[in-house]
XYZ file of N, CA and C in Angstrom:
717
model
N -132.921 -168.433 32.149
C -132.277 -167.063 32.154
C -130.843 -166.971 32.989
N -130.876 -167.656 34.015
C -129.322 -168.132 34.787
C -128.384 -168.699 33.556
N -128.934 -169.649 32.651
C -127.920 -170.162 31.762
C -127.441 -169.001 30.768
N -128.515 -168.023 30.628
C -128.233 -167.192 29.579
C -127.227 -165.970 29.880
N -127.378 -165.745 31.382
C -126.618 -164.843 32.049
C -125.237 -165.425 32.051
N -124.944 -166.421 32.753
C -123.439 -167.239 32.568
C -122.999 -167.322 31.359
N -123.786 -167.583 30.274
C -123.087 -167.554 29.027
C -122.601 -166.090 28.484
N -123.218 -165.131 29.054
C -123.062 -163.756 28.674
C -121.663 -163.332 29.587
N -121.648 -163.845 30.524
C -120.804 -163.689 31.530
C -119.108 -164.361 31.071
N -119.376 -165.397 30.685
C -118.280 -166.277 29.954
C -117.884 -165.662 28.848
N -118.651 -165.059 28.187
C -118.492 -164.373 26.620
C -117.750 -163.183 26.982
N -118.411 -162.295 28.219
C -117.442 -161.318 28.443
C -115.979 -161.381 29.032
N -115.860 -162.594 30.090
C -114.574 -163.135 30.567
C -113.808 -163.332 29.339
N -114.440 -164.152 28.189
C -113.311 -164.465 26.995
C -112.898 -163.323 26.523
N -113.816 -162.353 25.921
C -113.382 -161.167 25.170
C -112.208 -160.261 26.025
N -112.404 -160.193 27.498
C -111.423 -159.688 28.147
C -110.180 -160.075 28.151
N -110.083 -161.480 28.364
C -109.048 -162.311 28.319
C -108.288 -162.116 26.932
N -109.106 -161.904 25.627
C -108.366 -161.799 24.587
C -107.692 -160.443 24.441
N -108.549 -159.472 25.098
C -107.928 -157.952 24.960
C -106.641 -158.098 25.945
N -106.581 -158.560 27.179
C -105.675 -158.528 27.946
C -104.330 -159.206 27.524
N -104.629 -160.403 26.515
C -103.685 -160.900 25.858
C -102.961 -160.180 24.717
N -103.829 -159.542 23.945
C -103.071 -158.492 22.922
C -102.346 -157.382 23.468
N -102.967 -156.851 24.630
C -102.497 -156.000 25.251
C -100.884 -156.226 25.894
N -100.839 -157.430 26.402
C -99.471 -158.007 26.911
C -98.590 -157.981 25.783
N -99.142 -158.653 24.684
C -98.222 -159.022 23.528
C -97.644 -157.722 22.856
N -98.537 -156.572 22.601
C -98.089 -155.524 22.150
C -97.066 -154.777 22.993
N -97.410 -154.681 24.566
C -96.227 -154.008 25.140
C -95.090 -154.847 25.254
N -95.067 -156.027 25.304
C -93.953 -156.929 25.085
C -93.069 -156.531 24.018
N -93.802 -156.380 22.781
C -92.976 -156.058 21.637
C -92.423 -154.940 21.769
N -93.100 -153.742 22.411
C -92.413 -152.626 22.586
C -91.038 -152.554 23.445
N -91.420 -153.306 24.627
C -90.250 -153.426 25.398
C -88.731 -154.277 24.775
N -89.365 -155.322 23.950
C -88.199 -156.197 23.106
C -87.669 -155.019 22.112
N -88.224 -154.196 21.580
C -87.735 -153.144 20.685
C -86.727 -152.324 21.327
N -87.345 -151.871 22.679
C -86.575 -150.927 23.464
C -85.343 -151.701 23.787
N -85.310 -152.836 24.484
C -84.189 -153.401 24.802
C -83.204 -153.722 24.020
N -83.593 -154.058 22.838
C -82.753 -154.248 21.315
C -82.081 -152.979 21.157
N -82.701 -151.868 21.080
C -82.025 -150.526 20.662
C -80.998 -150.291 21.782
N -81.300 -150.369 22.869
C -80.500 -150.090 24.033
C -79.045 -150.991 24.094
N -79.315 -152.131 23.587
C -78.160 -153.010 23.542
C -77.387 -152.497 22.261
N -77.790 -152.223 21.311
C -77.224 -151.617 19.911
C -76.573 -150.241 20.252
N -77.107 -149.566 21.060
C -76.738 -147.953 21.621
C -75.347 -148.367 22.430
N -75.322 -149.222 23.313
C -74.368 -149.657 24.343
C -73.172 -150.203 23.420
N -73.445 -151.130 22.467
C -72.464 -151.723 21.703
C -71.562 -150.717 21.131
N -72.225 -149.810 20.537
C -72.036 -148.923 19.297
C -70.749 -147.824 20.369
N -71.368 -147.525 21.349
C -70.862 -146.385 22.266
C -69.550 -147.069 22.676
N -69.581 -148.327 23.205
C -68.329 -148.743 23.802
C -67.075 -149.070 22.603
N -67.787 -149.428 21.600
C -66.817 -149.507 20.312
C -66.223 -148.232 20.155
N -66.959 -147.236 19.730
C -66.600 -146.118 19.230
C -65.500 -145.497 20.252
N -65.836 -145.504 21.525
C -64.815 -145.107 22.695
C -63.572 -145.770 22.650
N -63.640 -147.256 22.512
C -62.559 -148.163 22.883
C -61.640 -148.144 21.477
N -62.156 -147.701 20.264
C -61.270 -147.992 19.280
C -60.834 -146.465 18.816
N -61.109 -145.587 19.489
C -60.762 -144.200 19.266
C -61.434 -143.484 18.061
N -62.467 -144.126 17.817
C -63.290 -143.344 16.526
C -63.973 -142.349 17.048
N -64.470 -142.178 18.169
C -65.200 -141.131 18.862
C -63.979 -139.863 18.908
N -62.671 -139.995 19.537
C -61.683 -139.382 19.760
C -61.360 -138.510 18.346
N -61.348 -139.586 17.306
C -60.759 -138.954 16.090
C -61.988 -137.879 15.543
N -63.342 -138.396 15.825
C -64.456 -137.499 15.125
C -64.496 -136.375 15.996
N -63.942 -136.418 17.383
C -64.322 -135.037 18.217
C -63.183 -133.883 17.952
N -62.320 -134.217 17.088
C -61.145 -133.340 16.821
C -61.461 -132.993 15.191
N -62.623 -133.200 14.583
C -63.089 -132.742 13.634
C -64.538 -131.982 13.420
N -64.976 -131.524 12.328
C -66.290 -130.685 12.419
C -67.119 -131.920 12.319
N -67.073 -133.082 12.051
C -68.174 -134.194 12.015
C -68.784 -134.515 13.346
N -68.078 -134.026 14.417
C -68.557 -134.119 15.795
C -69.975 -133.508 15.953
N -70.212 -132.159 15.271
C -71.394 -131.600 15.030
C -72.428 -132.597 14.559
N -72.206 -133.205 13.294
C -73.127 -134.190 12.860
C -73.186 -135.386 13.807
N -72.417 -135.843 14.356
C -72.673 -136.922 15.546
C -73.374 -136.376 16.315
N -73.481 -135.260 17.050
C -74.222 -134.732 18.032
C -75.472 -134.477 17.755
N -76.019 -133.814 16.555
C -77.357 -133.346 16.146
C -77.924 -134.474 15.218
N -77.272 -135.380 14.870
C -77.907 -136.473 13.927
C -78.845 -137.126 14.412
N -78.669 -137.496 15.975
C -80.099 -138.404 16.234
C -81.402 -137.672 16.402
N -81.054 -136.289 16.880
C -82.412 -135.448 17.211
C -83.009 -135.096 15.583
N -82.244 -134.859 14.654
C -83.012 -135.069 13.285
C -83.613 -136.283 13.036
N -83.054 -137.288 13.099
C -83.850 -138.582 12.926
C -84.853 -138.896 13.770
N -85.017 -138.148 14.999
C -86.259 -138.388 15.651
C -87.155 -137.345 15.350
N -86.997 -136.251 14.822
C -87.721 -135.382 14.048
C -88.279 -136.075 12.957
N -87.402 -136.512 11.872
C -87.950 -137.286 10.803
C -88.980 -138.496 11.128
N -88.701 -139.175 12.118
C -89.422 -140.211 12.282
C -90.574 -139.818 12.738
N -90.791 -138.796 13.731
C -92.144 -138.491 14.067
C -93.071 -137.503 12.867
N -92.252 -137.219 12.050
C -93.250 -136.627 11.083
C -93.594 -137.475 9.828
N -92.970 -138.551 9.726
C -93.228 -139.540 8.679
C -93.752 -140.909 9.221
N -93.640 -140.898 10.301
C -94.221 -142.463 10.636
C -95.605 -142.932 10.137
N -96.438 -142.008 9.995
C -97.838 -142.418 9.382
C -97.722 -142.674 8.054
N -96.676 -142.246 7.179
C -96.691 -142.414 5.907
C -95.815 -143.592 5.420
N -94.756 -143.997 6.347
C -93.825 -145.024 5.821
C -94.071 -146.332 6.339
N -93.540 -147.248 5.695
C -93.930 -148.745 6.038
C -93.302 -149.158 7.178
N -93.935 -150.163 7.932
C -93.385 -150.616 9.177
C -91.900 -151.235 9.011
N -91.552 -151.632 7.930
C -90.151 -152.041 7.589
C -89.068 -150.648 7.603
N -89.634 -149.955 7.006
C -88.660 -148.668 6.858
C -88.786 -147.946 8.254
N -90.004 -147.889 9.008
C -89.862 -147.491 10.583
C -88.813 -148.326 11.362
N -88.742 -149.481 11.138
C -87.832 -150.322 11.908
C -86.463 -150.112 11.525
N -86.232 -149.779 10.115
C -84.710 -149.648 9.802
C -84.288 -147.891 10.333
N -85.185 -147.193 10.305
C -84.915 -145.843 11.122
C -84.559 -145.934 12.390
N -85.347 -146.695 13.020
C -85.312 -146.763 14.371
C -83.932 -147.398 14.728
N -83.271 -148.592 14.077
C -81.986 -148.930 14.278
C -80.979 -147.958 14.133
N -81.028 -147.395 12.967
C -80.423 -146.116 12.844
C -80.120 -145.164 13.599
N -81.240 -145.147 14.199
C -81.224 -143.696 15.203
C -80.467 -144.363 16.811
N -80.665 -145.546 17.010
C -80.169 -146.430 18.242
C -78.444 -146.254 17.960
N -78.011 -146.819 16.543
C -76.627 -146.825 16.304
C -76.011 -145.285 16.371
N -76.839 -144.317 15.885
C -76.244 -142.874 15.994
C -76.099 -142.196 17.389
N -77.157 -142.736 18.195
C -77.211 -142.233 19.428
C -75.977 -143.006 20.276
N -75.701 -144.175 19.942
C -74.526 -144.781 20.689
C -73.273 -144.196 20.187
N -73.247 -143.837 19.125
C -72.239 -142.835 18.710
C -71.789 -141.698 19.481
N -73.014 -140.912 19.358
C -73.057 -139.455 20.266
C -72.616 -139.667 21.777
N -73.136 -141.100 22.456
C -72.867 -141.187 23.657
C -71.771 -141.918 24.107
N -71.005 -142.074 22.952
C -69.663 -142.711 23.390
C -68.581 -141.998 24.435
N -68.798 -140.428 24.467
C -67.939 -139.748 25.326
C -68.015 -140.443 26.707
N -69.104 -141.060 27.435
C -69.698 -141.343 28.674
C -68.429 -142.241 29.029
N -68.117 -143.399 28.176
C -66.796 -143.939 28.459
C -65.626 -143.536 28.772
N -65.383 -142.230 28.168
C -64.198 -141.410 28.229
C -64.319 -140.357 29.564
N -65.253 -140.105 29.672
C -65.625 -139.122 31.114
C -65.915 -139.584 32.040
N -66.315 -140.903 32.147
C -66.749 -141.350 33.342
C -66.140 -142.773 33.628
N -65.789 -143.454 34.741
C -65.455 -144.383 35.043
C -66.284 -145.703 34.400
N -65.875 -146.788 34.106
C -66.588 -147.766 33.603
C -67.452 -148.265 34.691
N -66.751 -148.552 35.991
C -68.049 -148.721 37.055
C -68.953 -147.858 37.333
N -68.857 -146.588 37.154
C -69.966 -145.782 37.332
C -71.039 -145.572 36.379
N -70.200 -145.971 34.889
C -71.393 -146.366 33.879
C -72.195 -147.269 34.293
N -71.719 -148.401 34.477
C -72.375 -149.815 34.613
C -73.553 -149.613 35.950
N -72.851 -148.762 36.814
C -73.710 -148.898 38.110
C -74.889 -147.760 37.941
N -74.498 -146.704 37.253
C -75.771 -145.912 36.640
C -76.540 -146.642 35.922
N -76.321 -147.594 34.768
C -76.988 -148.367 34.015
C -77.889 -149.330 34.783
N -77.509 -149.824 35.805
C -78.388 -150.880 36.532
C -79.435 -150.159 37.500
N -78.772 -149.071 38.030
C -79.815 -148.285 38.752
C -80.959 -147.896 37.773
N -80.626 -147.366 36.645
C -81.649 -146.753 35.809
C -82.772 -148.188 35.399
N -81.988 -149.140 35.233
C -82.745 -150.341 34.588
C -83.891 -150.716 35.919
N -83.290 -150.462 37.126
C -84.308 -151.224 38.137
C -85.143 -149.883 38.224
N -84.933 -148.590 38.424
C -85.914 -147.573 38.517
C -87.141 -147.544 37.324
N -86.513 -147.689 36.086
C -87.492 -147.721 34.874
C -88.400 -148.940 34.879
N -87.752 -150.037 35.375
C -89.006 -151.313 35.444
C -90.061 -150.921 36.457
N -89.557 -150.447 37.485
C -90.550 -150.129 38.725
C -91.569 -148.995 38.286
N -91.049 -148.133 37.691
C -91.972 -147.243 36.974
C -92.661 -147.427 36.008
N -92.062 -148.024 34.973
C -92.991 -148.433 34.024
C -94.128 -149.597 34.224
N -93.846 -150.536 35.340
C -94.794 -151.420 35.738
C -95.959 -150.656 36.363
N -95.382 -149.616 37.424
C -96.422 -148.797 37.966
C -97.565 -148.271 36.821
N -96.746 -147.548 35.945
C -97.414 -146.803 34.954
C -98.629 -147.728 34.082
N -98.152 -148.991 34.249
C -99.024 -150.018 33.506
C -100.355 -150.548 34.369
N -99.885 -150.727 35.400
C -100.846 -151.319 36.431
C -101.736 -150.405 37.205
N -101.485 -149.020 37.358
C -102.087 -148.054 38.411
C -103.591 -147.707 37.417
N -104.554 -147.786 38.490
C -105.734 -147.097 38.069
C -105.789 -145.553 38.044
N -104.783 -144.960 38.505
C -104.943 -143.446 38.507
C -104.493 -142.915 37.102
N -105.384 -141.992 36.820
C -105.253 -141.154 35.459
C -103.987 -140.297 35.701
N -102.894 -140.481 34.843
C -101.627 -139.781 34.948
C -101.411 -138.551 34.026
N -102.862 -138.565 33.447
C -102.824 -137.282 32.456
C -102.284 -135.962 32.870
N -102.978 -135.477 33.946
C -102.764 -134.216 34.610
C -101.315 -134.181 35.067
N -100.744 -135.266 35.516
C -99.045 -135.412 35.934
C -98.332 -134.990 34.523
N -98.785 -135.869 33.416
C -97.926 -135.606 32.208
C -97.783 -134.261 31.617
N -98.989 -133.333 31.783
C -98.858 -131.945 31.425
C -97.940 -131.093 32.286
N -98.076 -131.379 33.579
C -97.221 -130.910 34.433
C -95.623 -131.164 33.972
N -95.429 -132.512 33.911
C -94.036 -133.164 33.222
C -93.481 -132.285 32.094
N -94.211 -132.192 31.241
C -93.933 -131.609 29.939
C -93.380 -130.314 30.199
N -94.209 -129.473 30.870
C -93.783 -127.969 31.229
C -92.359 -128.053 32.297
N -92.358 -129.140 33.006
C -91.240 -129.137 33.845
C -89.803 -129.506 32.917
N -90.128 -130.326 31.721
C -89.081 -130.607 30.726
C -88.628 -129.568 30.101
N -89.601 -128.790 29.514
C -89.356 -127.378 28.816
C -88.279 -126.479 29.686
N -88.775 -126.521 31.001
C -88.135 -125.743 32.048
C -86.570 -126.265 32.088
N -86.520 -127.541 32.283
C -85.299 -128.201 32.577
C -84.082 -128.073 31.040
N -84.780 -127.922 30.031
C -84.068 -127.687 28.721
C -83.477 -126.438 28.513
N -84.289 -125.345 29.206
C -83.917 -123.763 29.199
C -83.029 -123.584 30.462
N -82.998 -124.191 31.444
C -82.021 -124.224 32.446
C -80.574 -124.898 32.146
N -80.806 -125.830 31.210
C -79.357 -126.662 30.816
C -78.846 -125.819 29.848
N -79.609 -125.411 29.054
C -78.828 -124.249 28.092
C -78.327 -122.972 28.671
N -78.919 -122.602 29.728
C -78.384 -121.178 30.468
C -77.183 -121.874 31.128
N -77.314 -123.065 31.697
C -75.890 -123.463 32.545
C -74.715 -123.626 31.806
N -74.890 -124.020 30.202
C -73.705 -124.237 29.308
C -73.069 -122.717 29.476
N -73.750 -121.835 29.641
C -72.726 -120.423 29.672
C -72.360 -120.013 30.941
N -73.193 -120.298 32.061
C -73.052 -120.026 33.293
C -71.967 -121.003 33.730
N -71.891 -122.419 33.646
C -71.168 -123.197 34.032
C -71.203 -123.472 35.583
N -72.305 -123.328 36.308
C -72.611 -123.316 37.781
C -72.589 -124.854 38.107
N -71.650 -125.429 38.983
C -71.848 -126.579 39.661
C -73.043 -127.189 40.291
N -73.327 -126.177 41.105
C -74.834 -126.171 41.957
C -75.930 -126.289 41.147
N -76.098 -125.458 39.813
C -76.966 -125.432 39.016
C -77.086 -126.923 38.296
N -75.953 -127.407 37.941
C -75.743 -128.640 37.218
C -76.490 -129.781 38.171
N -75.951 -129.714 39.720
C -76.392 -130.774 40.380
C -78.098 -130.476 40.535
N -78.340 -129.451 40.453
C -80.175 -129.149 40.712
C -80.890 -129.779 39.497
N -80.131 -129.472 37.989
C -80.728 -129.944 36.878
C -80.616 -131.594 36.923
N -79.618 -132.264 37.432
C -79.597 -133.438 37.396
C -80.866 -134.215 38.254
N -80.893 -133.494 39.577
C -81.796 -134.122 40.494
C -83.237 -133.734 39.676
N -83.457 -132.628 39.146
C -84.819 -132.291 38.661
C -84.963 -133.375 37.141
N -83.848 -133.743 36.437
C -83.968 -134.568 35.268
C -84.428 -136.182 35.721
N -84.014 -136.443 36.895
C -84.076 -137.987 37.206
C -85.779 -137.875 37.534
N -86.224 -136.897 38.343
C -87.654 -136.654 38.595
C -88.675 -136.758 37.558
N -88.050 -136.000 36.636
C -89.033 -135.485 35.625
C -89.182 -136.687 34.377
N -87.928 -137.232 34.442
C -87.788 -138.580 33.427
C -88.490 -139.905 34.158
N -88.693 -139.967 35.486
C -89.155 -140.785 36.157
C -90.663 -140.668 35.971
N -91.101 -139.596 36.277
C -92.572 -139.353 36.078
C -93.036 -139.668 34.654
N -92.213 -139.159 33.593
C -92.517 -139.487 32.207
C -92.385 -140.937 31.914
N -91.635 -141.556 32.315
C -91.635 -143.152 32.274
C -93.018 -144.058 32.448
N -93.421 -143.358 33.884
C -94.852 -144.040 34.076
C -95.870 -143.533 33.435
N -95.837 -142.142 32.844
C -96.643 -141.558 31.987
C -96.886 -142.145 30.749
N -95.713 -142.247 30.163
C -95.857 -142.648 28.564
C -96.046 -144.086 28.451
N -95.828 -144.899 29.554
C -96.411 -146.239 29.592
C -97.964 -146.341 29.975
N -98.376 -145.285 30.562
C -99.977 -145.491 30.608
C -100.554 -145.270 29.392
N -99.748 -144.221 28.850
C -100.150 -143.484 27.377
C -100.349 -144.683 26.449
N -99.235 -145.410 26.336
C -99.124 -146.419 25.271
C -100.075 -147.535 25.605
N -100.296 -147.815 27.000
C -101.318 -148.770 27.109
C -102.791 -148.147 26.607
N -103.227 -147.167 26.923
C -104.449 -146.585 26.317
C -104.253 -146.276 25.071
N -103.340 -146.007 24.246
C -103.404 -146.006 22.976
C -103.714 -147.506 22.165
N -103.241 -148.515 22.680
C -103.549 -149.626 22.227
C -104.986 -150.092 22.374
N -105.577 -149.713 23.696
C -106.702 -150.343 23.964
C -107.828 -149.467 23.227
N -107.572 -147.968 22.958
C -108.620 -147.313 22.410
C -108.178 -147.236 20.699
N -107.201 -147.383 20.388
C -106.878 -147.322 18.797
C -106.251 -148.320 17.937
N -105.074 -148.946 18.599
C -104.200 -149.758 18.093
C -105.012 -151.316 17.630
N -105.573 -151.514 18.766
C -106.007 -153.091 18.836
C -107.204 -152.982 17.455
N -107.939 -152.117 17.416
C -108.865 -152.124 15.969
C -108.194 -151.570 14.832
N -106.839 -151.718 14.715
C -106.215 -151.397 13.473
C -105.564 -152.643 12.920
N -105.094 -152.516 11.626
C -104.308 -153.529 11.037
C -102.910 -153.859 11.756
N -102.336 -154.765 11.080
C -101.197 -155.384 11.624
C -100.041 -154.509 11.689
N -99.889 -153.784 10.404
C -99.063 -152.602 9.973
C -98.911 -151.444 10.925
N -100.122 -150.929 11.335
C -100.371 -149.878 12.292
C -99.789 -150.415 13.689
N -100.169 -151.610 13.987
C -99.718 -152.104 15.520
C -98.205 -152.140 15.414
N -97.565 -152.639 14.216
C -96.314 -152.617 14.319
C -95.465 -151.353 14.300
N -95.948 -150.375 13.640
C -95.500 -148.929 13.698
C -95.773 -148.482 14.995
N -96.711 -148.501 15.753
C -97.065 -148.209 17.144
C -96.125 -148.809 18.041
N -95.986 -149.947 17.745
C -94.804 -150.734 18.994
C -93.544 -150.115 18.641
N -93.063 -149.581 17.365
C -91.710 -149.085 17.067
C -91.765 -147.589 17.508
N -92.844 -146.786 17.469
C -92.715 -145.571 18.018
C -93.022 -145.626 19.646
N -93.732 -146.460 20.134
C -93.618 -146.584 21.622
C -92.181 -146.997 22.123
N -91.366 -147.965 21.356
C -90.133 -148.178 22.042
C -89.323 -147.094 21.729
N -89.686 -146.207 20.758
C -88.608 -144.871 20.917
C -88.929 -144.053 21.677
N -90.246 -144.076 22.301
C -90.650 -142.986 23.255
C -90.013 -143.536 24.727
N -90.050 -144.781 24.994
C -89.703 -145.450 26.311
C -87.917 -145.392 26.229
N -87.476 -145.661 25.161
C -85.888 -145.511 24.833
C -85.467 -144.364 25.424
N -86.152 -143.221 24.926
C -85.592 -141.783 25.086
C -85.842 -141.489 26.589
N -86.942 -141.977 27.138
C -87.135 -141.957 28.690
C -86.040 -142.675 29.302
N -85.600 -143.747 28.778
C -84.694 -144.490 29.543
C -83.341 -143.817 29.630
N -82.830 -143.353 28.122
C -81.539 -142.727 28.098
C -81.311 -141.535 28.758
N -82.611 -140.552 28.852
C -82.209 -139.302 29.515
C -82.319 -139.806 31.090
N -83.142 -140.566 31.267
C -83.113 -141.056 33.121
C -81.546 -141.499 33.351
N -81.052 -142.369 32.429
C -79.746 -142.855 32.599
C -78.546 -141.698 32.703
N -78.583 -140.805 31.619
C -77.906 -139.801 31.591
C -77.831 -138.915 33.048
N -79.048 -138.478 33.482
C -79.030 -137.725 34.827
C -78.888 -138.339 35.806
N -78.981 -139.795 36.031
C -78.435 -140.665 36.989
C -76.966 -140.390 37.073
N -76.450 -140.713 35.741
C -75.201 -140.704 35.585
C -74.380 -139.794 36.191
N -74.774 -138.329 35.857
C -74.473 -137.119 36.130
C -74.280 -136.841 37.892
N -75.749 -137.327 38.329
C -75.804 -137.139 39.816
C -75.015 -138.020 40.622
N -74.559 -139.521 40.184
C -74.051 -140.146 41.214
C -72.738 -141.070 40.346
N -72.256 -140.615 39.028
C -71.358 -140.900 38.419
C -69.896 -140.476 39.075
N -68.946 -141.119 38.969
C -67.650 -140.728 39.101
C -66.523 -140.479 37.838
N -66.340 -139.549 37.898
C -65.473 -138.881 36.538
C -64.283 -139.446 36.369
N -63.878 -140.032 35.385
C -62.627 -140.607 34.920
C -61.443 -139.767 34.829
């Protein structure tokens, strides 16, 4: 009987190790996609600003295409992810990252280079810590996630209102709240991606796993970019 119990314990340990290894591999794939997309965005943003491409676009109606194209790609991606192939999803993801770089080129013109890099490294450190916490915590963050989504909706409304009001004090408050909201969303989204793999993705095929990794990378990418922009507004020095 003791040998039987030991065999069962060893089998459960082996199964758990297999699950843990699969989860780590999946999350690493998500982070690799996200990091590559951020690199592409940064390169395109710097190139467009340094070559005058963004300035040329800003003087034409094409600037509105540049501003809203990434949002359109996100809606397209979210609506078609279940029907498109993994290779197409990856292509759309790279196109999105490039368009985001073009739309974010203005930061290299509006802020000093030192401010941009300082905000980036602060964001990277905060994002890493928050994502690790979301991955490792035993606490259920679902309730916090619902609260953060409501806060995000309020933040968007306040930002739109401030476009017309132009209040410096409101801009400061929006920046602080934006940092707090996207900090929380980073942890929540990480935990959600972990649970999605444990409950659904690991039992699906390679195609589903790959698309899930790309969609997860898009989610964390958006958390990172928004956290970066709010930190930049909060602590950045304008050029």
